[in-house]
Coordinates of C-alpha atoms in Angstrom, one line a residue:
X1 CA 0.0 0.0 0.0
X2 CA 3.0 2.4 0.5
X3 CA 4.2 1.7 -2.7
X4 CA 1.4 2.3 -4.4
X5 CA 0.6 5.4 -2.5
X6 CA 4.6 6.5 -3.7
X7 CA 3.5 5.8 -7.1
X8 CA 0.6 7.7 -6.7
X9 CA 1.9 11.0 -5.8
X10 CA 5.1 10.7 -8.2
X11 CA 5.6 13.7 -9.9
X12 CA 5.0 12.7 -13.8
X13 CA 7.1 14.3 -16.8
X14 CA 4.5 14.3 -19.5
X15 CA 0.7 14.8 -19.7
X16 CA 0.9 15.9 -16.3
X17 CA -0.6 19.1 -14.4
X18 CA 1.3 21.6 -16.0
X19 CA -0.1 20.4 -19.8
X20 CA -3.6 20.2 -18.2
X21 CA -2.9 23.9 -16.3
X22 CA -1.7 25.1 -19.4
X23 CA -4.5 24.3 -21.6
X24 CA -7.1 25.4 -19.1
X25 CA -5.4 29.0 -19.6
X26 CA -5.2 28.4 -23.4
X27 CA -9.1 27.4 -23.9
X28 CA -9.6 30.2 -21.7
X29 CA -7.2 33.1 -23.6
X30 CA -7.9 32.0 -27.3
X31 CA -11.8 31.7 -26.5
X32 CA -12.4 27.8 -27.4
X33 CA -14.0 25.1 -25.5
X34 CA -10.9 22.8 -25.6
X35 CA -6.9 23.5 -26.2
X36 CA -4.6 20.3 -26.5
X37 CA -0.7 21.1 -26.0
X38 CA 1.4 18.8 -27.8
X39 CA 4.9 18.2 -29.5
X40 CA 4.6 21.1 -32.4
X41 CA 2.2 23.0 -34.7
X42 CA 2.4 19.6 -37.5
X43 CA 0.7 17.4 -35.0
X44 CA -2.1 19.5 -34.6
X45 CA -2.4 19.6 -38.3
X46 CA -2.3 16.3 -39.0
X47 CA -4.6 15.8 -36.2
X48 CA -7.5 17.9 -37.6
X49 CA -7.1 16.5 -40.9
X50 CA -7.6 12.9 -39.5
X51 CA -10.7 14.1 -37.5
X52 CA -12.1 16.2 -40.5
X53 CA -12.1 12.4 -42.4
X54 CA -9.9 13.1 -44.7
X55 CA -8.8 10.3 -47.3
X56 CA -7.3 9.3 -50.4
X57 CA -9.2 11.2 -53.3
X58 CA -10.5 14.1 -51.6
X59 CA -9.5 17.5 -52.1
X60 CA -8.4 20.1 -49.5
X61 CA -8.5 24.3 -50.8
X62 CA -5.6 26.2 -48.7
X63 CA -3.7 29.4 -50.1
X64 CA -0.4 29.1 -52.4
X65 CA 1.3 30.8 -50.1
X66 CA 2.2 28.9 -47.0
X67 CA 4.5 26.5 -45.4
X68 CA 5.2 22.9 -47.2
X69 CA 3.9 21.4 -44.0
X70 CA 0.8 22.4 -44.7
X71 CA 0.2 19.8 -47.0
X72 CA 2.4 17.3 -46.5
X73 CA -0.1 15.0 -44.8
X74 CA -2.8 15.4 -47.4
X75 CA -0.3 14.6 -50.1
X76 CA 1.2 11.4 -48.1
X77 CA -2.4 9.8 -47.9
X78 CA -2.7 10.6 -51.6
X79 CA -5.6 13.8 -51.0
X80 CA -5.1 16.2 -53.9
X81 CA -4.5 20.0 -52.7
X82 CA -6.3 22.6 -54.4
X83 CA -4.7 26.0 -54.1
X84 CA -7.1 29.4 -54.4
X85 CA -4.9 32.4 -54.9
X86 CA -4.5 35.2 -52.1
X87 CA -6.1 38.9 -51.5
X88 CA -3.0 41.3 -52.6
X89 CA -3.9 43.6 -49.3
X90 CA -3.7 40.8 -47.0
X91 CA -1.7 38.3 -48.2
X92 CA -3.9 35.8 -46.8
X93 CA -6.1 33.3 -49.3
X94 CA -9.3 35.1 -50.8
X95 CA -12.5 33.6 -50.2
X96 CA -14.1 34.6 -53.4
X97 CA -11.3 32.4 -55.0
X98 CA -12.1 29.5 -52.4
X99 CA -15.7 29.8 -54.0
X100 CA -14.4 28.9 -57.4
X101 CA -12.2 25.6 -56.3
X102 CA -15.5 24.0 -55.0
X103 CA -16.4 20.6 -56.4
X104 CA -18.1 17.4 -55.2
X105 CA -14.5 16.2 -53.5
X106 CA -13.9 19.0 -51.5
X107 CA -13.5 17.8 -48.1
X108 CA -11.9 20.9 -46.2
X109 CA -10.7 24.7 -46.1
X110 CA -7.7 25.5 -44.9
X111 CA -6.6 28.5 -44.3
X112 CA -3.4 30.0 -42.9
X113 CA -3.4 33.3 -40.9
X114 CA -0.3 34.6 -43.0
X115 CA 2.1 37.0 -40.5
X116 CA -0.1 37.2 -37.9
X117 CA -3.1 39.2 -39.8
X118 CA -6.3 36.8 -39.6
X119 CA -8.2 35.6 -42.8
X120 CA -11.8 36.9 -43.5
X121 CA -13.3 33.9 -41.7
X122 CA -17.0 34.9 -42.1
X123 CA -16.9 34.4 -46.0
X124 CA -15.3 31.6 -45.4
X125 CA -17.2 29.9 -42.6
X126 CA -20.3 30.7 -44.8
X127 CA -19.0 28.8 -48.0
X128 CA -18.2 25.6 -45.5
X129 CA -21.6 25.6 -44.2
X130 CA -23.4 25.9 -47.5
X131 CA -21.2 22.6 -48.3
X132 CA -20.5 21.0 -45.4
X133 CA -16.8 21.3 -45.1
X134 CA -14.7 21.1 -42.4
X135 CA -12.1 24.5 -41.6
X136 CA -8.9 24.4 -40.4
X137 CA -7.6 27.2 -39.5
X138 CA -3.3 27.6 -39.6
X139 CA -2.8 30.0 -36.6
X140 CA 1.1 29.2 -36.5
X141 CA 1.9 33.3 -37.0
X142 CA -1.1 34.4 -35.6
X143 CA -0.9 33.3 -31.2
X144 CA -3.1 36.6 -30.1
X145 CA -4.6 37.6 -33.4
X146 CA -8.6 38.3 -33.8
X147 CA -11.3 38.9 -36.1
X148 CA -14.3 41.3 -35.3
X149 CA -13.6 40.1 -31.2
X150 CA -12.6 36.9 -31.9
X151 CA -9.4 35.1 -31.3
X152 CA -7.5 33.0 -34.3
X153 CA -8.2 29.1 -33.5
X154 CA -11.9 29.5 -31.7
X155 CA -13.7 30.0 -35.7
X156 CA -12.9 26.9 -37.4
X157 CA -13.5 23.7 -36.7
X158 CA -9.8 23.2 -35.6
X159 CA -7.3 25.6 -34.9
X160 CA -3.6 24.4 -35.1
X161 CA -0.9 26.6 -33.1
X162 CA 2.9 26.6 -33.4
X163 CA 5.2 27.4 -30.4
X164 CA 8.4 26.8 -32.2
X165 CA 11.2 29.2 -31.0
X166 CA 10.6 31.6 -34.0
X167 CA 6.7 32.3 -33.4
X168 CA 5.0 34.3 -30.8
X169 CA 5.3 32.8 -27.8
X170 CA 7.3 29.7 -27.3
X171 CA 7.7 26.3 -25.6
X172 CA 11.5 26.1 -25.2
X173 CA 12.1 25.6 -28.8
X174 CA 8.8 23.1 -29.8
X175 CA 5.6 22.6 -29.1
X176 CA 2.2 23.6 -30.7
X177 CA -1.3 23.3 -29.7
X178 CA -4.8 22.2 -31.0
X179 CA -8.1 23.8 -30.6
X180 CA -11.8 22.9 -31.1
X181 CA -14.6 24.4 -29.7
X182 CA -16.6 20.5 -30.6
X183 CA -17.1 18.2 -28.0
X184 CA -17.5 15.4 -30.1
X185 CA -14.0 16.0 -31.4
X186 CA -12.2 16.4 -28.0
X187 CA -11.8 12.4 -27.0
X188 CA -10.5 11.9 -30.8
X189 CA -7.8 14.6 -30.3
X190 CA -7.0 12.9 -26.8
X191 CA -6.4 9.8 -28.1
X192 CA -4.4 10.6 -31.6
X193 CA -2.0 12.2 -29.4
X194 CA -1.3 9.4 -27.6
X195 CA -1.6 6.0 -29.2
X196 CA -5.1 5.2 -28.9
X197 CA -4.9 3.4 -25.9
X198 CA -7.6 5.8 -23.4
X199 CA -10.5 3.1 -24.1
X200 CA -13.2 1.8 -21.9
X201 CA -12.8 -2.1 -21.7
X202 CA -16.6 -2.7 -20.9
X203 CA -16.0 -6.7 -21.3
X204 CA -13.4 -7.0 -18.5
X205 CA -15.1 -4.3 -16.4
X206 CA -12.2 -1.7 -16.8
X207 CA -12.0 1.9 -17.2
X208 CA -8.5 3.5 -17.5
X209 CA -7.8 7.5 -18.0
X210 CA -4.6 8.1 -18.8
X211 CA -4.9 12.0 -17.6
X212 CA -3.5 13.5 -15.0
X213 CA -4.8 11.4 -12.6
X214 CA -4.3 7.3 -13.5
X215 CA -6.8 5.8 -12.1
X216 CA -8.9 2.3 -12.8
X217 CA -12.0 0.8 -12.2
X218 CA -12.1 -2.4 -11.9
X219 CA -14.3 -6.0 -11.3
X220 CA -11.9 -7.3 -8.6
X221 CA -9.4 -4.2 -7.0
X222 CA -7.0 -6.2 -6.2
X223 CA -6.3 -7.5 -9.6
X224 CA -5.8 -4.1 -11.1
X225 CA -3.0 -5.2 -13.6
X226 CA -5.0 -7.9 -15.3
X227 CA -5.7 -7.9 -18.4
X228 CA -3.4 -5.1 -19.3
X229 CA -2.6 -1.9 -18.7
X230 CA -3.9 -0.4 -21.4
X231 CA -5.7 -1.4 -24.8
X232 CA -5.0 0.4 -28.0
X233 CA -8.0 0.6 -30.3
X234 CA -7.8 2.9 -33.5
X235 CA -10.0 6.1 -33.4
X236 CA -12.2 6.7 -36.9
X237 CA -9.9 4.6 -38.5
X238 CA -6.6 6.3 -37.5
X239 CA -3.8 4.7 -35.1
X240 CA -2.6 7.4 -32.4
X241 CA 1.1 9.0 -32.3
X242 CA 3.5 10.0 -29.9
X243 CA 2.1 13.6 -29.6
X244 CA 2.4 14.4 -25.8
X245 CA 4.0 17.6 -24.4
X246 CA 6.3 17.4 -21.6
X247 CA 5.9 19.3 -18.4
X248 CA 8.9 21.4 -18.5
X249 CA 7.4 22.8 -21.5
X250 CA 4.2 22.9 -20.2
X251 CA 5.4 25.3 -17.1
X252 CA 7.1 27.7 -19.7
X253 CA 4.1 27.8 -21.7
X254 CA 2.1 28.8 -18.7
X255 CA 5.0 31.7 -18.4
X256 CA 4.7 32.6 -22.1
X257 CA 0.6 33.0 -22.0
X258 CA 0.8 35.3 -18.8
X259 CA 3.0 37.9 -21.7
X260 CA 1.4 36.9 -24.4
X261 CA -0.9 40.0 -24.0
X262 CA 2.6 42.4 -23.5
X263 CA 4.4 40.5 -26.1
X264 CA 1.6 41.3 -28.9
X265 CA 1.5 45.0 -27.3
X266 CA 4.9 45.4 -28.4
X267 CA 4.8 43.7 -32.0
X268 CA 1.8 45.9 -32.5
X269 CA 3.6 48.6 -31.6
X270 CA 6.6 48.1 -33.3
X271 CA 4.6 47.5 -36.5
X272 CA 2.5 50.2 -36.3
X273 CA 5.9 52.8 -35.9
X274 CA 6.7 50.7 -38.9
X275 CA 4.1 51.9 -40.8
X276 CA 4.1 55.2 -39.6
X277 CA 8.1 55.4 -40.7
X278 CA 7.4 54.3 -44.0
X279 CA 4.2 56.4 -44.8
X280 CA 5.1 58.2 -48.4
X281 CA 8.4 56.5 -49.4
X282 CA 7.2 56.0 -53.3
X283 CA 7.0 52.4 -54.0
X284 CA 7.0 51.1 -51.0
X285 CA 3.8 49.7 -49.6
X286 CA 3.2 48.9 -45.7
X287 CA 1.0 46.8 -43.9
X288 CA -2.6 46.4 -44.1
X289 CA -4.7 46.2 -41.4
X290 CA -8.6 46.1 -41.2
X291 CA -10.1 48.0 -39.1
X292 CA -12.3 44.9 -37.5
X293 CA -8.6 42.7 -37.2
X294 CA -6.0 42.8 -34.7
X295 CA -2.6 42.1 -36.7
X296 CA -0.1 40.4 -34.1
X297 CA 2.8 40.9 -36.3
X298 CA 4.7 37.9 -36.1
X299 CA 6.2 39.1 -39.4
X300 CA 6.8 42.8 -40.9
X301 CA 5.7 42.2 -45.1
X302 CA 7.2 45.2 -47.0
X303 CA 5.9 45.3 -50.2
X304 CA 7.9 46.8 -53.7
X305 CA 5.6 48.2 -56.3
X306 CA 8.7 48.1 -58.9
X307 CA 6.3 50.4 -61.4
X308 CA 6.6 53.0 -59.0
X309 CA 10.3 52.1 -57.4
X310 CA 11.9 51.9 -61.1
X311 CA 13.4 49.1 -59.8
X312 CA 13.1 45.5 -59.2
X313 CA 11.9 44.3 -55.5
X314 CA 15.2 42.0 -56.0
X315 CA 17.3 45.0 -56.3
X316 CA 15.5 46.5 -53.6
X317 CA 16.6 43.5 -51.2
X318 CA 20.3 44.2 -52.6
X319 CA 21.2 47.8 -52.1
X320 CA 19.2 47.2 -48.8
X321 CA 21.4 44.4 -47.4
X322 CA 24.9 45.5 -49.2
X323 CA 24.4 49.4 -48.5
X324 CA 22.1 50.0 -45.6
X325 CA 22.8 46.9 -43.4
X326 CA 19.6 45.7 -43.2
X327 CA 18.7 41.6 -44.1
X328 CA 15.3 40.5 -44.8
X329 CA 13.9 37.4 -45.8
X330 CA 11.1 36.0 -48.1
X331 CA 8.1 33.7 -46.8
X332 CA 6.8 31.9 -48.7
X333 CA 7.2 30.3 -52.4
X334 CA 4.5 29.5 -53.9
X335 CA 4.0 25.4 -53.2
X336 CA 3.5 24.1 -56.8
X337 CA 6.6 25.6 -57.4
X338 CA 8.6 22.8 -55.5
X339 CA 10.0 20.0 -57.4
X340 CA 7.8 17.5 -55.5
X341 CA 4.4 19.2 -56.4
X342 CA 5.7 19.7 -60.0
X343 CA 6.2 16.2 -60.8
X344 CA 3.1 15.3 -59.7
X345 CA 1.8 17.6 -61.9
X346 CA 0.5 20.6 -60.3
X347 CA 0.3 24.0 -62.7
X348 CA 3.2 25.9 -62.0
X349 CA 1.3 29.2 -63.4
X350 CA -1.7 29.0 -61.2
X351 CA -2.6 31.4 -58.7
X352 CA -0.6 34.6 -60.4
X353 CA -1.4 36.9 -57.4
X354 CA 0.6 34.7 -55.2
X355 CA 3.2 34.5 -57.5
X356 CA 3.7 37.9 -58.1
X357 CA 3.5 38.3 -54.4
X358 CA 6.8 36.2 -53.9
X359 CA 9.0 37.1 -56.8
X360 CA 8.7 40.9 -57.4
X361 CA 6.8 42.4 -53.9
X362 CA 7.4 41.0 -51.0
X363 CA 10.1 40.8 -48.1
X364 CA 10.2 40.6 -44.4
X365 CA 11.4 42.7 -42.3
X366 CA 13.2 41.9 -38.5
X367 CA 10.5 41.7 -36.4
X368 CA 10.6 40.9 -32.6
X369 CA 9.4 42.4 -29.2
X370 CA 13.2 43.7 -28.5
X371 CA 13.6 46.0 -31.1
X372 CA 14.0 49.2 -30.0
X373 CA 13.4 52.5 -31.3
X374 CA 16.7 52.7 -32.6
X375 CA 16.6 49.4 -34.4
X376 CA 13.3 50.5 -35.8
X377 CA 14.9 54.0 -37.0
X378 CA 17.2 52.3 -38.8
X379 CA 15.5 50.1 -40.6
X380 CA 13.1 52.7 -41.7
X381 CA 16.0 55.0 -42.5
X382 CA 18.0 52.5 -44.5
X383 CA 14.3 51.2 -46.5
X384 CA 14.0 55.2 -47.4
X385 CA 17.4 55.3 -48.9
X386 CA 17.3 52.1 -50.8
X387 CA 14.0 53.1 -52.5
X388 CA 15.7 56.5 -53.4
X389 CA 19.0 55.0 -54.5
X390 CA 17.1 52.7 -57.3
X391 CA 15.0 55.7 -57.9
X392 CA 18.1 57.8 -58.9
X393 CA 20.3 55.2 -60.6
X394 CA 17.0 54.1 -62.7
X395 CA 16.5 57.7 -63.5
X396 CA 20.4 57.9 -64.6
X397 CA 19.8 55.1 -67.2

């Protein structure tokens, strides 16, 4: 009895209070009934996809601009993926061109929530209803972001959540998150993250929950290990993974929710000095913001109208770099551009606006809550001089 009352209060490293204290503040911050933490933003991807059915043959709409991951468990279960091209203000996909990609195999919309500025989730919610789709929604840039009062993840039928070291909040290094605000998804999501083995075993009188709190019920109590301790049955036709979050990085993601609210202050107000640096610099386009959307600015997007520049957003990035110090990057090529996708046969010249997007207007800018207002003078400063220097040495030539 000692022994088992040790075991009892032993202190466990995974799945323990910490995941379940940290999900409780989760559901609670990002507005959705239920919030699973687990090993990165991919799991909870491929965990909505399972739950949303999908299979071989069916197709799944998502913007051309995105991450590979995105699609890489559609396209290993042989799914087809359906790209709709993007609004050139937001960068995010554009429901009206969601509308068009409809057929009779569309199982799912997924939509990404590109630098931390949320889709237009009411068109889109509307088109799944009229078809009975299921929504995903991408929230890995936008931890914080909203939509007309409500927070990214709580719209869709799943929200997936990164907390890689890069994003908004982190969980030392990895983790991610899944949301649902269905209760007849939550015991699915519970079990895919951990190999299907939280069953009721109504034939030998069992009933395990592998929570935080193991506990059994049992015919005879003092033959608690018989059969087993555990069964593994598949849920919906899908075999659980090895999904689980540990608790150190459940206590640091408890830390990291408490500032999420000061961290988002600060990107917003970074971004927003940004903007206000930039206003007037001739072919140089800023941010766009709705009015009814709070941007979280996990990444800065400066746009080159190369019409209006009189040079090339590639030349841009150049002088930038070489002559003013200042490195950005690009996010993201447009998917059917990758080898994989192209040998599989996927249009290369679909979805222009996305393309265009990538190759001649966009770049990121640094972006993170320590900048300070010198970092951020600088970078507007050395954007200003750029876009003059091509301006002169185009009108030179």
């Amino acid at each position: 009895n000692r022994l088992a009352a040790v075991s009892g209060r032993a202190t466990k490293l995974t799945l323990g209070r910490k995941v379940t204290e940290a999900e409780e503040a989760a559901a609670k911050y990002f507005g959705s009934k239920y919030a699973c933490f687990l090993t990165n933003w991919t799991a909870g991807m491929e965990i909505g996809y399972k739950l949303a059915g999908l299979k071989a043959g069916d197709e799944v709409i998502m913007p051309a601009v995105t991450f590979i991951a995105t699609m890489a468990y559609p396209l290993s279960i042989g799914a087809k993926i359906v790209f709709a091209d993007i609004d050139p203000r937001t960068f995010n996909i554009d429901p009206a061109e969601v509308a068009k990609k409809i057929t009779n195999k569309t199982k799912a919309i997924y939509v990404v929530h590109y630098a931390g500025l949320m889709v237009d989730m009411d068109p889109i919610m509307e088109i799944a209803r009229k078809h009975g789709l299921k929504v995903l929604e991408d929230c890995a840039h936008a931890t914080g972001a909203s939509y007309k009062g409500r927070m990214a993840g709580s719209i869709g039928d799943f929200g997936a959540f990164s907390f890689h070291s890069l994003k908004n909040i982190t969980t030392c290094g990895e983790g991610g998150m899944i949301t649902t605000n269905h209760d007849e998804y939550c015991h699915g999501i519970q079990n895919l993250r951990c190999m299907s083995n939280n069953h009721s075993w109504g034939e030998q009188g069992s009933e395990w929950d592998f929570g935080d709190k193991i506990h059994c019920r049992k015919t005879s109590p003092l033959e608690y290990w018989m059969p087993a301790h555990f069964d593994v049955i598949p849920h919906n036709g899908h075999w659980g993974s090895n999904y689980r979050m540990n608790e150190i990085q459940a206590a640091v993601g408890c830390c990291q929710l408490d500032k999420l609210e000061m961290l988002t202050a600060k990107r917003r107000e970074i971004g927003h000095k940004i903007t206000a640096g930039l206003q007037g610099v001739e072919g140089i386009e800023t941010v766009y913001e709705p009015e009814d959307c709070q941007h979280v600015f996990h990444l800065y997007t400066v746009c080159v109208n190369e019409k209006v520049l009189g040079g090339s957003r590639d030349e841009f990035m150049r002088v930038l770099y070489e002559e003013e110090g200042i490195q950005t990057i690009l996010h993201y090529q447009p998917t059917f551009h990758f080898t994989g996708l192209r040998r599989m046969g996927y249009d290369p010249n679909q979805c222009p606006v996305a393309s265009e997007f990538f190759y001649k207007r966009e770049t990121n800018l640094p972006m993170h809550p320590r900048l300070t207002d010198d970092d951020i003078n600088m970078m507007v400063e050395g954007i200003r001089n750029a876009s003059a220097k091509l301006r002169k040495r185009h009108c030179k030539a």
